[in-house]
Short mmCIF file of C-alpha atoms (C1' of nucleotides) in Angstrom, two decimals:
data_model
loop_
_atom_site.label_atom_id
_atom_site.label_comp_id
_atom_site.label_asym_id
_atom_site.label_seq_id
_atom_site.Cartn_x
_atom_site.Cartn_y
_atom_site.Cartn_z
CA MET A 64 -77.56 56.07 41.27
CA ARG A 65 -78.82 52.80 42.60
CA ALA A 66 -77.79 53.32 46.25
CA ALA A 67 -79.54 56.70 46.32
CA ALA A 68 -82.71 55.16 44.86
CA ILE A 69 -82.73 52.49 47.55
CA ALA A 70 -82.18 55.04 50.34
CA ASP A 71 -84.89 57.34 49.01
CA ALA A 72 -87.45 54.56 48.75
CA VAL A 73 -86.64 53.22 52.20
CA ILE A 74 -86.85 56.66 53.81
CA ALA A 75 -90.24 57.34 52.21
CA TRP A 76 -91.54 53.95 53.29
CA PHE A 77 -90.17 54.40 56.82
CA GLY A 78 -91.95 57.74 57.14
CA GLU A 79 -95.26 56.06 56.44
CA TYR A 80 -95.00 52.60 57.95
CA ALA A 81 -92.52 52.77 60.84
CA ARG A 82 -93.83 51.27 64.06
CA GLU A 83 -94.38 53.71 66.90
CA LEU A 84 -91.75 52.65 69.39
CA PRO A 85 -90.74 54.44 72.59
CA TRP A 86 -87.17 55.10 71.53
CA ARG A 87 -88.42 56.82 68.37
CA GLU A 88 -90.34 59.47 70.31
CA GLN A 89 -89.19 63.04 69.98
CA GLY A 90 -86.78 63.93 72.76
CA PHE A 91 -86.23 60.37 73.99
CA PRO A 92 -82.99 60.63 76.03
CA ALA A 93 -79.66 59.19 74.89
CA TRP A 94 -79.59 57.11 78.07
CA GLY A 95 -82.92 55.59 77.08
CA ILE A 96 -81.58 54.82 73.62
CA LEU A 97 -78.53 53.10 75.11
CA VAL A 98 -80.64 51.04 77.52
CA SER A 99 -83.03 50.07 74.72
CA GLU A 100 -80.21 49.00 72.40
CA VAL A 101 -78.64 46.78 75.06
CA MET A 102 -82.02 45.24 75.88
CA LEU A 103 -82.61 44.64 72.17
CA GLN A 104 -79.40 42.63 71.75
CA GLN A 105 -80.81 39.24 70.71
CA THR A 106 -84.20 40.03 72.26
CA GLN A 107 -87.45 40.84 70.45
CA VAL A 108 -88.97 44.33 70.46
CA ALA A 109 -92.25 43.21 72.04
CA ARG A 110 -90.48 41.81 75.09
CA VAL A 111 -88.28 44.87 75.53
CA VAL A 112 -90.88 47.65 75.46
CA PRO A 113 -92.45 47.10 78.92
CA ARG A 114 -89.12 46.40 80.62
CA LEU A 115 -87.55 49.52 79.17
CA ALA A 116 -90.34 51.67 80.62
CA GLU A 117 -89.92 50.13 84.09
CA TRP A 118 -86.16 50.55 83.94
CA LEU A 119 -86.20 54.21 82.91
CA ASP A 120 -88.91 54.96 85.44
CA ARG A 121 -86.66 53.67 88.20
CA TRP A 122 -83.35 54.89 86.77
CA PRO A 123 -83.94 57.96 84.59
CA THR A 124 -80.21 58.74 84.46
CA PRO A 125 -76.95 56.76 84.42
CA ALA A 126 -76.08 58.26 87.82
CA ALA A 127 -79.28 56.88 89.35
CA LEU A 128 -78.38 53.37 88.24
CA ALA A 129 -74.72 53.72 89.18
CA ALA A 130 -75.74 54.56 92.75
CA GLU A 131 -77.33 51.13 93.26
CA PRO A 132 -75.79 47.66 93.64
CA PRO A 133 -75.40 45.80 90.32
CA GLY A 134 -77.73 43.05 91.60
CA GLU A 135 -80.63 45.48 91.44
CA ALA A 136 -80.03 45.87 87.70
CA VAL A 137 -80.02 42.09 87.35
CA ARG A 138 -83.29 41.86 89.28
CA MET A 139 -84.95 44.52 87.13
CA TRP A 140 -83.83 42.59 84.06
CA HIS A 141 -86.49 39.99 84.86
CA ARG A 142 -86.52 37.31 82.15
CA LEU A 143 -85.11 39.29 79.23
CA GLY A 144 -82.28 36.76 78.99
CA TYR A 145 -78.48 37.06 78.89
CA PRO A 146 -78.46 38.79 82.31
CA ARG A 147 -74.80 39.73 81.91
CA ARG A 148 -76.26 42.56 79.82
CA ALA A 149 -77.79 44.01 83.00
CA LEU A 150 -74.41 43.82 84.68
CA ASN A 151 -72.81 45.49 81.66
CA LEU A 152 -75.40 48.27 81.71
CA HIS A 153 -74.71 48.93 85.36
CA ALA A 154 -70.95 49.00 84.74
CA ALA A 155 -71.51 51.33 81.77
CA ALA A 156 -73.59 53.63 83.99
CA VAL A 157 -70.67 53.79 86.45
CA VAL A 158 -68.22 54.69 83.67
CA ILE A 159 -70.58 57.31 82.23
CA THR A 160 -71.08 58.83 85.67
CA GLU A 161 -67.43 58.86 86.65
CA ARG A 162 -65.72 59.61 83.35
CA HIS A 163 -68.29 61.33 81.14
CA GLY A 164 -69.96 63.69 83.60
CA GLY A 165 -73.12 61.59 83.64
CA GLU A 166 -73.79 62.10 79.93
CA VAL A 167 -73.84 59.27 77.39
CA PRO A 168 -70.95 59.94 74.98
CA SER A 169 -71.75 60.56 71.31
CA ASP A 170 -68.37 59.43 70.03
CA VAL A 171 -68.21 55.89 68.60
CA GLU A 172 -64.79 55.17 70.10
CA GLN A 173 -65.95 56.23 73.57
CA LEU A 174 -69.14 54.24 73.19
CA LEU A 175 -67.18 51.16 72.13
CA ALA A 176 -65.18 51.43 75.34
CA LEU A 177 -68.33 50.95 77.46
CA PRO A 178 -68.98 47.43 78.79
CA GLY A 179 -71.50 45.53 76.66
CA VAL A 180 -71.30 48.03 73.79
CA GLY A 181 -69.97 46.54 70.55
CA ASP A 182 -69.86 47.47 66.89
CA TYR A 183 -73.62 47.51 66.46
CA THR A 184 -74.66 49.23 69.68
CA ALA A 185 -72.01 51.94 69.52
CA ARG A 186 -73.07 53.04 66.04
CA ALA A 187 -76.77 52.67 66.82
CA VAL A 188 -76.45 55.05 69.77
CA ALA A 189 -74.28 57.49 67.82
CA SER A 190 -76.77 57.53 64.95
CA PHE A 191 -80.14 57.29 66.70
CA ALA A 192 -79.41 59.31 69.83
CA PHE A 193 -77.04 61.91 68.38
CA GLY A 194 -77.61 61.94 64.63
CA GLU A 195 -73.97 61.13 63.91
CA ARG A 196 -73.42 59.74 60.44
CA HIS A 197 -72.26 56.15 60.84
CA PRO A 198 -73.41 52.92 59.18
CA VAL A 199 -75.51 50.84 61.58
CA VAL A 200 -75.41 47.12 60.82
CA ASP A 201 -77.47 44.55 62.65
CA THR A 202 -78.88 41.21 61.55
CA ASN A 203 -81.78 42.95 59.74
CA VAL A 204 -79.51 45.26 57.78
CA ARG A 205 -77.24 42.39 56.83
CA ARG A 206 -80.17 40.43 55.45
CA VAL A 207 -81.60 43.37 53.47
CA ILE A 208 -78.21 44.13 51.91
CA ALA A 209 -77.60 40.48 51.12
CA ARG A 210 -80.88 40.30 49.24
CA ALA A 211 -81.39 43.74 47.70
CA VAL A 212 -77.75 44.48 46.86
CA ALA A 213 -75.90 41.15 46.65
CA GLY A 214 -78.81 39.11 45.31
CA LEU A 215 -78.42 36.38 47.93
CA ALA A 216 -81.18 34.79 50.00
CA GLU A 217 -79.17 34.95 53.23
CA ALA A 218 -76.37 37.08 54.62
CA GLY A 219 -74.01 34.31 55.68
CA PRO A 220 -71.50 34.75 58.51
CA PRO A 221 -70.91 38.35 59.66
CA ARG A 222 -67.86 40.21 58.35
CA ILE A 223 -67.67 43.45 60.29
CA ARG A 224 -65.53 45.49 57.91
CA ALA A 225 -67.31 44.42 54.74
CA ASP A 226 -70.76 44.77 56.33
CA LEU A 227 -70.03 48.32 57.51
CA GLU A 228 -68.66 49.27 54.11
CA ALA A 229 -71.72 47.85 52.35
CA MET A 230 -74.06 49.92 54.51
CA GLU A 231 -71.85 52.97 54.17
CA ARG A 232 -72.40 52.82 50.41
CA LEU A 233 -76.14 53.13 50.96
CA LEU A 234 -75.95 56.13 53.30
CA PRO A 235 -76.80 59.59 51.99
CA THR A 236 -74.34 62.37 52.82
CA ASP A 237 -76.82 64.29 54.93
CA ARG A 238 -76.77 63.29 58.60
CA ARG A 239 -80.52 63.21 59.07
CA GLN A 240 -81.05 61.26 55.84
CA ALA A 241 -78.33 58.83 56.88
CA GLN A 242 -80.01 58.32 60.26
CA LEU A 243 -83.36 57.64 58.58
CA THR A 244 -81.70 55.20 56.18
CA ASN A 245 -80.17 53.28 59.08
CA ALA A 246 -83.47 53.11 60.92
CA GLY A 247 -85.44 52.42 57.75
CA VAL A 248 -83.32 49.54 56.50
CA MET A 249 -83.42 47.96 59.95
CA GLU A 250 -87.19 48.36 60.10
CA LEU A 251 -87.55 46.92 56.61
CA GLY A 252 -85.61 43.84 57.65
CA ALA A 253 -87.63 43.53 60.84
CA ILE A 254 -91.14 43.66 59.40
CA VAL A 255 -90.94 43.12 55.60
CA CYS A 256 -87.67 41.51 54.52
CA THR A 257 -87.88 38.91 57.28
CA ALA A 258 -85.77 35.77 57.57
CA ARG A 259 -88.59 33.27 57.22
CA ALA A 260 -91.36 34.56 54.95
CA PRO A 261 -90.41 37.90 53.37
CA ARG A 262 -93.37 40.09 52.35
CA CYS A 263 -91.95 41.12 49.00
CA ASP A 264 -95.31 42.37 47.72
CA GLY A 265 -95.26 45.17 50.28
CA CYS A 266 -91.58 45.97 49.91
CA PRO A 267 -90.70 49.54 48.87
CA ILE A 268 -87.56 48.41 47.06
CA ASN A 269 -88.79 45.23 45.38
CA ALA A 270 -88.25 46.83 41.97
CA LEU A 271 -84.62 47.47 42.94
CA CYS A 272 -84.01 44.11 44.63
CA ALA A 273 -81.18 42.03 43.16
CA TRP A 274 -82.46 38.83 44.76
CA ARG A 275 -85.92 39.32 43.27
CA ALA A 276 -84.44 40.23 39.87
CA ALA A 277 -82.45 37.00 39.91
CA GLY A 278 -85.58 34.95 40.56
CA TYR A 279 -85.09 34.34 44.29
CA PRO A 280 -82.23 31.83 44.02
CA ALA A 281 -81.80 29.56 47.04
CA TYR A 282 -78.84 30.22 49.32
CA ASP A 283 -75.83 27.98 48.80
CA GLY A 284 -73.07 29.86 50.63
CA PRO A 285 -71.63 29.30 54.10
CA ARG A 286 -74.21 29.19 56.87
CA ALA A 287 -74.04 31.20 60.04
CA ARG A 288 -73.50 28.93 63.02
CA GLY A 289 -76.70 27.58 64.55
CA GLN A 290 -77.53 27.71 68.20
CA ALA A 291 -76.90 24.76 70.48
CA ARG A 292 -79.85 22.89 71.92
CA PHE A 293 -81.27 24.73 74.94
CA GLU A 294 -83.15 21.95 76.71
CA GLY A 295 -80.81 20.37 79.26
CA SER A 296 -78.01 22.84 78.51
CA ASP A 297 -75.86 24.73 80.99
CA ARG A 298 -77.62 27.86 79.79
CA GLN A 299 -80.92 26.48 80.95
CA VAL A 300 -79.46 25.65 84.37
CA ARG A 301 -77.90 29.09 84.70
CA GLY A 302 -81.27 30.59 83.84
CA LEU A 303 -83.00 28.54 86.54
CA VAL A 304 -80.43 29.54 89.14
CA MET A 305 -80.74 33.21 88.23
CA ALA A 306 -84.53 33.00 88.47
CA GLU A 307 -84.16 31.67 92.03
CA LEU A 308 -81.71 34.41 93.01
CA ARG A 309 -83.89 37.15 91.52
CA ALA A 310 -86.94 35.88 93.37
CA SER A 311 -85.31 35.89 96.80
CA ASP A 312 -84.44 38.77 99.12
CA ILE A 313 -82.11 36.52 101.10
CA PRO A 314 -79.29 34.19 99.98
CA VAL A 315 -80.49 30.95 98.36
CA THR A 316 -78.94 27.74 99.67
CA ARG A 317 -77.38 25.06 97.52
CA THR A 318 -80.07 22.67 98.78
CA GLU A 319 -82.81 24.95 97.49
CA LEU A 320 -81.09 25.22 94.12
CA GLU A 321 -80.89 21.43 93.89
CA ARG A 322 -84.67 21.37 94.01
CA ALA A 323 -84.67 23.41 90.81
CA TRP A 324 -82.02 21.22 89.13
CA PRO A 325 -81.14 17.82 90.63
CA ASP A 326 -78.04 17.14 88.50
CA ALA A 327 -75.38 18.11 91.05
CA GLU A 328 -72.46 18.22 88.66
CA GLN A 329 -74.21 20.44 86.16
CA LEU A 330 -75.58 22.64 88.92
CA THR A 331 -72.09 23.15 90.29
CA ARG A 332 -70.82 24.10 86.87
CA ALA A 333 -73.65 26.60 86.41
CA ILE A 334 -73.09 28.18 89.82
CA ASP A 335 -69.32 28.38 89.31
CA THR A 336 -69.62 30.14 85.99
CA LEU A 337 -72.27 32.52 87.34
CA VAL A 338 -69.97 33.46 90.20
CA ARG A 339 -67.08 33.89 87.80
CA ASP A 340 -69.27 36.11 85.60
CA GLY A 341 -70.16 38.26 88.59
CA LEU A 342 -73.87 37.38 88.35
CA ALA A 343 -73.88 35.54 91.68
CA VAL A 344 -72.01 35.95 94.94
CA SER A 345 -71.37 33.09 97.33
CA GLU A 346 -72.19 33.61 100.99
CA GLY A 347 -71.40 30.52 103.05
CA ASP A 348 -73.35 27.65 101.51
CA ALA A 349 -75.73 30.07 99.80
CA TYR A 350 -75.79 32.48 96.87
CA ARG A 351 -77.24 35.91 96.19
CA LEU A 352 -77.22 38.64 93.56
CA PRO A 353 -74.14 40.92 93.58
"C1'" DG B 587 -62.73 32.94 64.21
"C1'" DA B 588 -65.44 29.84 66.98
"C1'" DT B 589 -68.05 29.43 71.29
"C1'" DG B 590 -70.93 30.35 75.15
"C1'" DC B 591 -74.42 33.05 76.68
"C1'" DG B 592 -81.40 33.16 78.19
"C1'" DT B 593 -85.77 33.29 76.94
"C1'" DG B 594 -89.62 33.17 74.10
"C1'" DG B 595 -92.06 34.35 69.65
"C1'" DG B 596 -93.21 32.79 64.85
"C1'" DT B 597 -94.07 29.20 61.61
"C1'" DT C 1443 -94.50 20.08 67.22
"C1'" DA C 1444 -89.74 21.00 66.70
"C1'" DC C 1445 -87.03 24.20 64.94
"C1'" DC C 1446 -85.33 28.66 63.59
"C1'" DC C 1447 -84.47 32.98 64.91
"C1'" DA C 1448 -84.08 37.38 67.53
"C1'" DA C 1449 -81.75 45.69 66.99
"C1'" DG C 1450 -74.91 41.04 69.71
"C1'" DC C 1451 -70.98 40.86 72.86
"C1'" DA C 1452 -66.83 39.07 75.05
"C1'" DT C 1453 -63.33 35.90 75.13
#
DNA sequence: GATGCGTGGGT
DNA sequence: TACCCAAGCAT
């Protein structure tokens, strides 16, 4: 069967060429897996590795993190981006401590209920930390399936149900083999079947690839939405404000923030949304981490 | 279902 | 150099 051939080839390749990453070490805790998966949401592996080590060194358990103010999580986040993830991780640590006896749950439904844990992260933790048999679908997996199975150059817009079903069809029955298939297909998409310049010569499934067999046709389907320009955006201003708050032990005044971004109207909008998101707290005419 | 959300690496 | 893209999530 074609799906079995793909899984077998990917598993064999993964065993030989997988990168040595902290969260793949024997005995790496479920808490560490959860933290790594949240850090990896839209953030490259190379930037995550050092921050993950610092984080787990300071907070080796969910209870340790839950005992501190959420602002400390935001500060430890440094410049990983999307700092609401740090807030989510802190809130998740509180839930895990109060409702799950301090242990990261292995059940997908319970994982999905944690703040900042969505369809990808819940199944990644269930599969990688606990060996549960669930399809894990991220941007890499979607691209590999689009090419190898559907014969398309790109995956197009995400469709959760269909994407999960497509990966499910590739998963072997055995739990361990399913886990290795999840990790292997992701890894293949990350370092071989890349978005820009795929390294098809080194691909373990190039002989099975529908896109290759079709002669690498160009993509003509619907495009995933592109990102808005960053320079001059509210996101940039929010980032600058957060950098100021992280760097200070005392509240930062509005006047000091205006030095970082002179446009008063845009600065106000950034501050207001940060306060609404719980990433900043107002204290008189100044602001600090929560 | 479309948008907003940080920061930086790769080409 | 600009631009695309990155182990997504919440609303």
